[in-house]
Amino acid sequence: MNAADGGATRIPVSTPGVGHLRAERPFPTSAREAVADRALRANLTAATTRIRAKRDAAVAEVPDWAELRAAGAAIKDDVLAHLDTYLVRLEEQVTARGGTVHWAADAAEADRIVVELVTATGASEVVKVKSMTTMEIGLNEALAAAGIEAVETDLAELIVQLGDDWPSHFLVPAIHRNRREIRDIFLSAMPGVDPGLSEDPAALAEAARAYLRARFLSARVAVSGANFAVAETGTLAVVESEGNGRMCLTLPETLITVMGIEKLVPRWADLEVLMQLLPRSSTAERMNPYTSFWSGSTEGQAFHLVLVDNGRTATLADPDGRAALRCIRCSACLNVCPVYERVGGHAYGSVYPGPIGAVLSPQLTGVAANPTLPFASTLCGACYEVCPVAIDIPTMLVHLRERVVASGAEPAAERAGMAALAWVMSRRRRFDVALAGLRTGRLLGRRHGRVRRLPPPLSAWTATRDLPRPPERSFLDWWDEEGRR
Amino acid sequence: MRISLMATCLVDAMFPDVGRATVGLLRRLGHRVEVPAEQTCCGQMHLNTGYGPRALGVVRHHVTAFAGAEVVVAPSASCVASVRHGHAALARAAGEPGLAAEAEALGARTHELSELLVDVLGVTEVGAWYPHRVTWHPTCHSLRLLQVGDRPRRLLEAVEDLELVELPGAEQCCGFGGTFALKNPAVSSAMLDDKVRHVLDSGAAVCSAGDSSCLMQIGGGLTRRSSPVRTVHLAEILASSR
Ligand code: SF4
């Protein structure tokens, strides 16, 4: 894609997204294993319960939260409605301030661009921060294949990298790890670490600091993501907690920022809204400790902005799915999701886990590549309730389920059963016949007064739960025989 | 008032006592209850599982079955949500604006039990007596799709001799989720584990809710663990009297 060609006023739709966006195994299979991991569940429940309470308190402090949320949604909807104009404006502004803008249609093209840029500097090592989008495109593997080592500098991302692991949360990528596990990872994978390292959080942070400081000072190239880009000034923004991002963004000679095309806001003033919504929703802070802004490049340093599509224009083209692109990756929906709390991020297979991941991943890749994720939800609605940009995730999940069903991916028995049920429920007389059949099920529960075992597919229920014994007569039969008067 | 009862297919087939309790309660409050004879199901399972387009006949049937109803009540928040939010949207998407308009109008006069009592009939004190320790599970669809708020609690607090105790983690989903319980049984059961633990921790003898589907999940978990704690629908508590 090259949206800038000839002052394009329309966004061409690119191919589906590729990279780390799809579950290799069906969600129910990965989820079953994750649920069985007691330590994982304990880590997740402890972490999400804590952050949920903090987030509720931080949001409750803001009297006009509902209005802010509506404003946030409106800003992002405006961005999506005029993405073509804003992207071109961003390119003009970044270019005018000495930066270079690159357009990548998909993950492979983005990887190729970054590898070429790094190779041209002669560097064999890059420091990284805000790595979600680069995780999506598999950049670290692409760099490694070109002989370039990437060092994650966000503490949690470093833990994930050293543990040869995948992030499982936007904000706390190592949420699935506890202190003892982190110490063990440092001891086995961090060069030069003190062999007597304790699991005290301060000691762990100090060990990471010492390790990273040396890398910051030697690195000539940094690769970052971005939280926002302001179209009117070409300004990029990174919001973080540790200050390592600030070092990444300022020390090296070359900075390469890889950003999804939807991360735009039109004006500086829009940040006033989003910067109130984001920290309270993500870390439950009034304001995060470090926010870095930069526009173009400074004397002696080079700046490249790589704008990644990778399925975003395809998502934009779907009127029922495009709201997923409002997401500011705050992770509030992950923290409240009862499914995420039980299975963690890895079960989703994509770098984008949780409720938004269950929507965004299949939107980016197309449902054929991710047919089980839209069903990874009870539709409880907790995600929609907390989302700071009001993404109606449950409705979008249902929309994606319809697409999966329409594609014929669901088992034939299920499709036949649903068709039969719809037929039965379209006439009372048919339902009465079905109810008579159900009553024969009374045979099953005669011993315990409840049904404890059923054949598949209902065994999925009775493996862990009883079913009541069917009653002697239906409610409407009671009504006909006695209730009416 | 003439009130038409939408029993819901689950209550009709599996929990007739909930329907009987709703009838008894409304009659005790002096209302005339009707049960449209053609009613079957709201099609929620189809709608939520991605088979919405295939449930158009079910929606049409529902709209016809309740065509003569002035006010409709259902002892289920999720079924009311499906009628109120799902039916018209489905009909519109299927290119049936006439059906959509009828479904929209029917949705507007369809109420979940606590909504009907508090908002339409204007009562919280319904003359019930229930001498038990009860904990309340606010079902997700009552909380987030219908936003019933504290209406059920206000009704329960007004019940004579009922002791209402807090349910830890009350607003967390029980893990039912319709076909989710079968498609993702491991996660559904893990969520149920926690819900059951919280119910037991509450010290209640009865766990109540406004949806028989969630109560079927919670109750199925309780009896499997041989717990004496019972699941009882809100309608049954409000219908019980000295
Ligand atoms: S979908 Fe909403 S709540 Fe979830 S991460 Fe994105 S912005 Fe945050």
Coordinates of N, CA and C in Angstrom, one line a residue, chain A residues 93-100 220 234 236 246-256 292-304:
Chain A
Q93 N 4.1 16.2 7.8 CA 4.7 16.9 9.0 C 6.0 16.2 9.4
V94 N 6.0 14.9 9.5 CA 7.2 14.2 9.9 C 8.3 14.5 8.9
T95 N 8.0 14.5 7.6 CA 9.0 14.7 6.6 C 9.6 16.2 6.7
A96 N 8.6 17.1 6.9 CA 9.1 18.5 7.0 C 10.0 18.7 8.2
R97 N 9.9 17.9 9.2 CA 10.7 18.0 10.4 C 11.9 17.1 10.4
G98 N 12.2 16.6 9.2 CA 13.5 15.9 9.0 C 13.4 14.4 9.2
G99 N 12.2 13.8 9.4 CA 12.1 12.4 9.5 C 11.7 11.8 8.2
T100 N 11.8 10.4 8.1 CA 11.4 9.7 6.9 C 10.3 8.8 7.2
R220 N 23.5 2.0 19.0 CA 23.4 3.1 18.1 C 22.1 3.3 17.4
G234 N 3.0 16.1 13.3 CA 4.0 15.0 13.1 C 4.7 14.5 14.4
L236 N 5.3 12.2 17.7 CA 5.0 10.9 18.2 C 5.0 10.9 19.7
R246 N 12.5 6.6 27.5 CA 13.1 7.9 27.3 C 14.6 7.8 26.9
M247 N 15.3 6.8 27.5 CA 16.7 6.6 27.1 C 16.8 6.0 25.7
C248 N 15.9 5.1 25.3 CA 15.8 4.5 24.0 C 15.6 5.6 22.9
L249 N 14.7 6.5 23.3 CA 14.2 7.5 22.3 C 15.2 8.6 22.1
T250 N 16.2 8.8 23.1 CA 17.1 9.9 23.0 C 18.5 9.6 22.7
L251 N 19.0 8.5 23.3 CA 20.5 8.2 23.2 C 21.0 7.7 21.9
P252 N 20.3 6.8 21.2 CA 20.9 6.3 20.0 C 20.9 7.3 18.8
E253 N 21.7 7.0 17.8 CA 21.8 8.0 16.7 C 20.6 7.8 15.8
T254 N 20.1 6.6 15.7 CA 19.0 6.4 14.8 C 17.8 5.8 15.6
L255 N 16.6 6.4 15.3 CA 15.4 5.9 16.0 C 14.4 5.5 14.9
I256 N 14.0 4.2 15.0 CA 13.0 3.7 14.0 C 11.7 3.4 14.8
S292 N 7.0 10.8 26.6 CA 7.9 11.4 25.7 C 7.2 11.8 24.4
F293 N 7.5 13.0 23.9 CA 7.0 13.5 22.6 C 8.2 13.8 21.7
W294 N 8.2 13.5 20.5 CA 9.2 14.0 19.6 C 8.6 14.2 18.2
S295 N 9.2 15.2 17.5 CA 8.7 15.6 16.2 C 9.9 15.6 15.2
G296 N 9.9 14.7 14.3 CA 11.0 14.6 13.3 C 12.3 14.2 14.0
S297 N 13.4 14.8 13.5 CA 14.7 14.4 14.0 C 15.4 15.6 14.5
T298 N 16.4 15.3 15.4 CA 17.2 16.4 15.9 C 18.6 16.3 15.2
E299 N 19.3 17.4 15.2 CA 20.6 17.5 14.7 C 21.5 16.2 15.0
G300 N 22.0 15.6 14.0 CA 22.9 14.5 14.2 C 22.2 13.2 14.5
Q301 N 20.9 13.2 14.5 CA 20.2 11.9 14.7 C 19.2 11.7 13.6
A302 N 18.9 10.4 13.3 CA 18.0 10.1 12.2 C 16.7 9.5 12.8
F303 N 15.6 9.9 12.2 CA 14.3 9.3 12.6 C 13.5 8.7 11.4
H304 N 13.1 7.5 11.6 CA 12.3 6.8 10.6 C 11.0 6.4 11.2

